[in-house]
Coordinates of C-alpha atoms in Angstrom, one line a residue:
V1 CA 0.0 0.0 0.0
W2 CA 1.3 3.4 -1.0
D3 CA -0.4 6.6 0.3
H4 CA 0.3 10.3 -0.5
T5 CA -1.5 13.1 1.3
I6 CA -1.6 16.9 0.5
G7 CA -3.2 19.3 3.0
L8 CA -4.1 23.0 3.1
N9 CA -5.3 25.1 6.0
W10 CA -7.1 28.4 5.4
Y11 CA -7.5 30.6 8.5
L12 CA -10.4 32.9 7.9
N13 CA -10.0 34.7 11.2
P14 CA -8.6 33.8 14.7
Y15 CA -11.7 31.6 15.4
T16 CA -12.4 29.9 12.1
R17 CA -10.4 27.7 9.7
V18 CA -11.1 25.5 6.7
M19 CA -9.0 22.4 6.1
F20 CA -8.6 20.6 2.8
N21 CA -7.0 17.2 2.2
Y22 CA -6.3 15.2 -0.9
V23 CA -5.3 11.5 -0.4
H24 CA -4.2 9.1 -3.2
S25 CA -3.6 5.5 -2.3
T26 CA -2.3 2.6 -4.4
L27 CA -2.7 -1.1 -3.5
E28 CA -0.6 -3.8 -5.2
D29 CA -1.1 -7.5 -4.1
D30 CA -1.7 -11.0 -5.4
L31 CA -5.4 -10.5 -5.6
G32 CA -5.2 -7.4 -7.8
D33 CA -4.1 -3.8 -8.1
G34 CA -6.2 -0.7 -7.4
S35 CA -6.2 2.9 -6.4
L36 CA -8.3 5.3 -4.4
S37 CA -8.5 9.1 -4.4
I38 CA -10.2 11.0 -1.6
F39 CA -10.9 14.8 -1.3
Q40 CA -11.8 15.9 2.3
M41 CA -12.9 19.3 3.6
R42 CA -13.5 20.3 7.2
T43 CA -14.5 23.5 8.9
Q44 CA -13.6 24.3 12.5
I45 CA -15.2 27.1 14.5
D46 CA -13.9 28.0 18.0
F47 CA -16.6 29.6 20.2

């Protein structure tokens, strides 16, 4: 299994941020090969 992740944080103000992630995974084994790509987004608000 190979996995690569790229992330970005965007701070809108001292209390709010938006986080983005892109994950790409590759699987190689005796049963077969495959890949998976995931895009994630999360918002965090501190109150």
